[in-house]
mmCIF file of C-alpha atoms and ligand atoms in Angstrom:
data_model
loop_
_atom_site.group_PDB
_atom_site.id
_atom_site.type_symbol
_atom_site.label_atom_id
_atom_site.label_comp_id
_atom_site.label_asym_id
_atom_site.label_seq_id
_atom_site.Cartn_x
_atom_site.Cartn_y
_atom_site.Cartn_z
ATOM 1 C CA UNK A 146 17.020 -84.837 6.526
ATOM 2 C CA UNK A 147 19.791 -82.337 5.933
ATOM 3 C CA UNK A 148 22.514 -82.837 8.472
ATOM 4 C CA UNK A 149 25.520 -84.884 7.464
ATOM 5 C CA UNK A 150 27.386 -87.531 9.481
ATOM 6 C CA UNK A 151 30.864 -88.823 9.667
ATOM 7 C CA UNK A 152 31.704 -92.490 8.629
ATOM 8 C CA UNK A 153 33.042 -92.970 12.182
ATOM 9 C CA UNK A 154 29.651 -92.224 13.692
ATOM 10 C CA UNK A 155 28.393 -95.541 12.160
ATOM 11 C CA UNK A 156 31.361 -97.589 13.368
ATOM 12 C CA UNK A 157 29.962 -100.826 14.680
ATOM 13 C CA UNK A 158 31.492 -103.995 16.146
ATOM 14 C CA UNK A 159 30.449 -107.435 17.053
ATOM 15 C CA UNK A 160 32.510 -110.154 18.764
ATOM 16 C CA UNK A 161 31.304 -113.782 18.759
ATOM 17 C CA UNK A 162 32.955 -116.904 20.010
ATOM 18 C CA UNK A 163 32.466 -119.743 17.548
ATOM 19 C CA UNK A 164 31.077 -122.934 18.943
ATOM 20 C CA UNK A 165 30.173 -126.358 17.685
ATOM 21 C CA UNK A 166 26.681 -125.342 16.475
ATOM 22 C CA UNK A 167 28.450 -122.829 14.147
ATOM 23 C CA UNK A 168 30.569 -125.467 12.357
ATOM 24 C CA UNK A 169 30.554 -128.523 10.125
ATOM 25 C CA UNK A 170 31.782 -131.983 11.373
ATOM 26 C CA UNK A 171 35.349 -130.973 10.310
ATOM 27 C CA UNK A 172 35.276 -128.045 12.757
ATOM 28 C CA UNK A 173 35.167 -125.299 10.168
ATOM 29 C CA UNK A 174 32.520 -122.468 10.736
ATOM 30 C CA UNK A 175 29.885 -122.429 8.032
ATOM 31 C CA UNK A 176 30.063 -119.623 5.535
ATOM 32 C CA UNK A 177 26.380 -118.907 6.321
ATOM 33 C CA UNK A 178 27.243 -118.272 9.908
ATOM 34 C CA UNK A 179 29.706 -115.638 8.971
ATOM 35 C CA UNK A 180 27.312 -114.174 6.467
ATOM 36 C CA UNK A 181 24.624 -113.823 9.042
ATOM 37 C CA UNK A 182 26.983 -111.927 11.450
ATOM 38 C CA UNK A 183 28.241 -109.755 8.473
ATOM 39 C CA UNK A 184 24.533 -108.801 7.750
ATOM 40 C CA UNK A 185 23.892 -108.117 11.506
ATOM 41 C CA UNK A 186 26.839 -105.771 11.918
ATOM 42 C CA UNK A 187 26.208 -103.975 8.646
ATOM 43 C CA UNK A 188 22.599 -103.419 9.730
ATOM 44 C CA UNK A 189 23.851 -101.979 12.958
ATOM 45 C CA UNK A 190 26.117 -99.493 11.097
ATOM 46 C CA UNK A 191 23.352 -98.431 8.796
ATOM 47 C CA UNK A 192 20.975 -97.940 11.674
ATOM 48 C CA UNK A 193 23.629 -95.727 13.540
ATOM 49 C CA UNK A 194 23.952 -93.700 10.394
ATOM 50 C CA UNK A 195 20.327 -93.264 9.492
ATOM 51 C CA UNK A 196 18.717 -93.737 12.978
ATOM 52 C CA UNK A 197 16.015 -95.620 11.043
ATOM 53 C CA UNK A 198 15.036 -99.252 10.557
ATOM 54 C CA UNK A 199 16.916 -100.650 7.609
ATOM 55 C CA UNK A 200 16.743 -103.685 5.256
ATOM 56 C CA UNK A 201 19.428 -105.335 3.363
ATOM 57 C CA UNK A 202 18.940 -104.621 -0.406
ATOM 58 C CA UNK A 203 21.959 -106.500 -1.623
ATOM 59 C CA UNK A 204 25.163 -108.239 -0.596
ATOM 60 C CA UNK A 205 27.380 -106.739 -3.246
ATOM 61 C CA UNK A 206 30.517 -108.680 -2.398
ATOM 62 C CA UNK A 207 31.666 -111.226 0.202
ATOM 63 C CA UNK A 208 35.100 -112.715 0.094
ATOM 64 C CA UNK A 209 36.300 -115.669 2.116
ATOM 65 C CA UNK A 210 40.143 -115.386 2.606
ATOM 66 C CA UNK A 211 40.661 -118.030 5.360
ATOM 67 C CA UNK A 212 38.460 -120.560 7.100
ATOM 68 C CA UNK A 213 37.349 -119.905 10.668
ATOM 69 C CA UNK A 214 37.578 -122.741 13.277
ATOM 70 C CA UNK A 215 35.433 -123.727 16.271
ATOM 71 C CA UNK A 216 36.992 -121.985 19.370
ATOM 72 C CA UNK A 217 38.077 -118.911 17.503
ATOM 73 C CA UNK A 218 36.727 -115.441 18.237
ATOM 74 C CA UNK A 219 35.201 -113.694 15.429
ATOM 75 C CA UNK A 220 35.691 -109.820 15.353
ATOM 76 C CA UNK A 221 33.397 -108.058 12.849
ATOM 77 C CA UNK A 222 33.591 -104.257 12.188
ATOM 78 C CA UNK A 223 31.419 -102.221 10.003
ATOM 79 C CA UNK A 224 31.104 -98.595 8.775
ATOM 80 C CA UNK A 225 29.083 -96.693 6.298
ATOM 81 C CA UNK A 226 31.272 -96.036 3.137
ATOM 82 C CA UNK A 227 28.808 -93.939 1.202
ATOM 83 C CA UNK A 228 25.223 -92.699 1.578
ATOM 84 C CA UNK A 229 23.029 -91.819 -1.450
ATOM 85 C CA UNK A 230 19.331 -90.837 -1.308
ATOM 86 C CA UNK A 231 17.824 -93.825 0.712
ATOM 87 C CA UNK A 232 20.573 -96.248 0.524
ATOM 88 C CA UNK A 233 23.970 -96.752 2.119
ATOM 89 C CA UNK A 234 27.006 -98.892 1.289
ATOM 90 C CA UNK A 235 28.436 -100.617 4.378
ATOM 91 C CA UNK A 236 31.842 -102.118 4.409
ATOM 92 C CA UNK A 237 32.546 -105.054 6.748
ATOM 93 C CA UNK A 238 35.872 -106.477 7.783
ATOM 94 C CA UNK A 239 36.023 -109.903 9.725
ATOM 95 C CA UNK A 240 39.047 -111.147 11.722
ATOM 96 C CA UNK A 241 39.423 -114.376 13.488
ATOM 97 C CA UNK A 242 41.390 -114.583 16.752
ATOM 98 C CA UNK A 243 42.803 -117.706 18.288
ATOM 99 C CA UNK A 244 42.367 -117.015 22.070
ATOM 100 C CA UNK A 245 45.170 -119.534 22.915
ATOM 101 C CA UNK A 246 47.832 -118.069 20.625
ATOM 102 C CA UNK A 247 46.596 -114.677 20.003
ATOM 103 C CA UNK A 248 46.926 -115.094 16.263
ATOM 104 C CA UNK A 249 44.625 -112.723 14.295
ATOM 105 C CA UNK A 250 43.686 -113.385 10.682
ATOM 106 C CA UNK A 251 41.696 -111.241 8.227
ATOM 107 C CA UNK A 252 39.115 -113.756 7.128
ATOM 108 C CA UNK A 253 36.395 -111.930 5.212
ATOM 109 C CA UNK A 254 35.467 -108.616 3.614
ATOM 110 C CA UNK A 255 31.987 -107.653 2.391
ATOM 111 C CA UNK A 256 30.049 -104.724 0.999
ATOM 112 C CA UNK A 257 26.264 -104.496 1.529
ATOM 113 C CA UNK A 258 23.629 -102.144 0.316
ATOM 114 C CA UNK A 259 21.257 -101.152 3.067
ATOM 115 C CA UNK A 260 18.077 -99.083 2.631
ATOM 116 C CA UNK A 261 16.360 -97.032 5.313
ATOM 117 C CA UNK A 262 12.668 -97.346 5.793
ATOM 118 C CA UNK A 263 10.087 -95.025 7.166
ATOM 119 C CA UNK A 264 7.344 -96.322 9.539
ATOM 120 C CA UNK A 265 5.205 -97.307 6.601
ATOM 121 C CA UNK A 266 8.077 -99.462 5.230
ATOM 122 C CA UNK A 267 8.899 -97.031 2.342
ATOM 123 C CA UNK A 268 12.526 -96.139 1.566
ATOM 124 C CA UNK A 269 13.414 -92.931 3.396
ATOM 125 C CA UNK A 270 16.023 -90.312 2.704
ATOM 126 C CA UNK A 271 19.191 -90.773 4.882
ATOM 127 C CA UNK A 272 21.661 -88.129 6.076
ATOM 128 C CA UNK A 273 24.616 -87.337 3.768
ATOM 129 C CA UNK A 274 27.986 -88.813 4.553
ATOM 130 C CA UNK A 275 30.963 -86.481 5.211
ATOM 131 C CA UNK A 276 34.144 -88.534 4.846
ATOM 132 C CA UNK A 277 36.880 -86.762 6.647
ATOM 133 C CA UNK A 278 40.155 -88.828 6.635
ATOM 134 C CA UNK A 279 41.908 -89.869 3.483
ATOM 135 C CA UNK A 280 40.910 -93.523 4.149
ATOM 136 C CA UNK A 281 37.359 -92.509 4.566
ATOM 137 C CA UNK A 282 37.462 -90.540 1.274
ATOM 138 C CA UNK A 283 39.087 -93.489 -0.540
ATOM 139 C CA UNK A 284 36.398 -95.914 0.784
ATOM 140 C CA UNK A 285 33.637 -93.447 -0.351
ATOM 141 C CA UNK A 286 35.101 -93.094 -3.887
ATOM 142 C CA UNK A 287 35.442 -96.856 -4.172
ATOM 143 C CA UNK A 288 31.859 -97.237 -3.104
ATOM 144 C CA UNK A 289 30.801 -94.794 -5.904
ATOM 145 C CA UNK A 290 32.717 -97.014 -8.403
ATOM 146 C CA UNK A 291 30.861 -100.053 -7.197
ATOM 147 C CA UNK A 292 27.455 -98.304 -7.477
ATOM 148 C CA UNK A 293 28.148 -97.166 -10.997
ATOM 149 C CA UNK A 294 29.292 -100.617 -12.006
ATOM 150 C CA UNK A 295 26.141 -102.127 -10.371
ATOM 151 C CA UNK A 296 23.828 -99.730 -12.197
ATOM 152 C CA UNK A 297 25.613 -100.186 -15.446
ATOM 153 C CA UNK A 298 25.383 -103.982 -15.180
ATOM 154 C CA UNK A 299 21.665 -103.635 -14.497
ATOM 155 C CA UNK A 300 21.181 -101.440 -17.497
ATOM 156 C CA UNK A 301 23.198 -103.777 -19.709
ATOM 157 C CA UNK A 302 21.158 -106.854 -18.541
ATOM 158 C CA UNK A 303 17.793 -105.114 -19.044
ATOM 159 C CA UNK A 304 18.952 -103.967 -22.558
ATOM 160 C CA UNK A 305 19.864 -107.534 -23.458
ATOM 161 C CA UNK A 306 16.347 -108.641 -22.415
ATOM 162 C CA UNK A 307 14.870 -105.848 -24.500
ATOM 163 C CA UNK A 308 12.875 -104.614 -21.324
HETATM 164 C C1 LIG B 178 15.236 -102.629 -0.756
HETATM 165 C C2 LIG B 178 13.833 -102.240 -1.064
HETATM 166 C C3 LIG B 178 13.303 -101.432 0.162
HETATM 167 C C4 LIG B 178 13.943 -101.265 -2.302
HETATM 168 O O1 LIG B 178 12.623 -100.961 -2.558
HETATM 169 P P1 LIG B 178 12.218 -100.249 -4.004
HETATM 170 O O2 LIG B 178 10.788 -100.150 -4.085
HETATM 171 O O3 LIG B 178 13.070 -100.784 -5.045
HETATM 172 O O4 LIG B 178 12.749 -98.731 -3.776
HETATM 173 P P2 LIG B 178 13.438 -97.747 -4.654
HETATM 174 O O5 LIG B 178 13.390 -98.154 -6.099
HETATM 175 O O6 LIG B 178 12.869 -96.426 -4.217
HETATM 176 O O7 LIG B 178 14.969 -97.869 -4.167
HETATM 177 C C5 LIG B 178 15.190 -97.505 -2.913
HETATM 178 C C6 LIG B 178 16.780 -97.472 -2.840
HETATM 179 O O8 LIG B 178 17.133 -98.891 -2.785
HETATM 180 C C7 LIG B 178 18.215 -99.056 -3.708
HETATM 181 N N1 LIG B 178 18.094 -100.425 -4.179
HETATM 182 C C8 LIG B 178 17.046 -101.119 -4.584
HETATM 183 N N2 LIG B 178 17.386 -102.356 -5.000
HETATM 184 C C9 LIG B 178 18.703 -102.461 -4.886
HETATM 185 C C10 LIG B 178 19.688 -103.491 -5.096
HETATM 186 N N3 LIG B 178 19.303 -104.661 -5.621
HETATM 187 N N4 LIG B 178 20.860 -103.223 -4.796
HETATM 188 C C11 LIG B 178 21.348 -102.114 -4.228
HETATM 189 N N5 LIG B 178 20.541 -101.018 -4.031
HETATM 190 C C12 LIG B 178 19.258 -101.233 -4.298
HETATM 191 C C13 LIG B 178 17.934 -98.008 -4.835
HETATM 192 O O9 LIG B 178 19.181 -97.778 -5.557
HETATM 193 C C14 LIG B 178 17.496 -96.865 -3.970
HETATM 194 O O10 LIG B 178 18.666 -96.221 -3.406
HETATM 195 P P3 LIG B 178 18.886 -94.639 -3.490
HETATM 196 O O11 LIG B 178 17.531 -93.994 -3.020
HETATM 197 O O12 LIG B 178 19.939 -94.287 -2.487
HETATM 198 O O13 LIG B 178 19.134 -94.206 -4.851
HETATM 199 C C15 LIG B 178 12.903 -103.408 -1.317
HETATM 200 O O14 LIG B 178 13.310 -104.011 -2.569
HETATM 201 C C16 LIG B 178 12.846 -104.431 -0.344
HETATM 202 O O15 LIG B 178 12.103 -104.158 0.731
HETATM 203 N N6 LIG B 178 13.485 -105.590 -0.374
HETATM 204 C C17 LIG B 178 13.423 -106.655 0.527
HETATM 205 C C18 LIG B 178 14.492 -106.373 1.681
HETATM 206 C C19 LIG B 178 14.633 -107.543 2.626
HETATM 207 O O16 LIG B 178 13.679 -108.207 2.906
HETATM 208 N N7 LIG B 178 15.864 -107.761 2.991
HETATM 209 C C20 LIG B 178 16.161 -108.925 3.777
HETATM 210 C C21 LIG B 178 15.797 -108.761 5.266
HETATM 211 S S1 LIG B 178 16.482 -107.341 6.076
#
């Protein structure tokens, strides 16, 4: 696949209204509920970039900045930050909105590695990413740093095991 795509082409959003089945008895939404939605919106962004079926290879980072409460709207937005051979890094930002007051809070950020698969379930080459704006270029450069660190960590661990 030779054509390149802009990060904005993969822009994906999900909005969910948090109910009692999403929360614990204190009324706080489970971290796992948010993680599931993060995985879903990241998958959507990776599909839009690659136009292929994708799997989550890793959740590289997920931060929880503020709790989410029952009755709040969760807005999740995702975009491909970088694309390599068959894998992509997707960045996700989560915000909560209180529909009564209009208060919006940044609750979570996450980075996921998604891999495109062919019809036989083997990793498939994805289109290159062509970041255009300064913000898109910054995100792409930061994704390269995370990938380098991830690979260096893996090498170091394998070396300590003597594999
Ligand atoms: C992800 C998966 C397809 C990789 O398969 P593999 O045989 O290791 O394939 P490869 O070694 O060719 O790697 C393919 C790509 O995945 C990336 N990858 C593999 N493991 C990774 C990890 N732990 N973290 C980040 N990227 C990873 C590789 O870097 C490579 O990317 P690149 O082609 O852009 O350089 C395979 O491990 C898998 O199917 N895992 C299960 C996924 C799953 O069930 N997810 C939950 C449900 S969606």
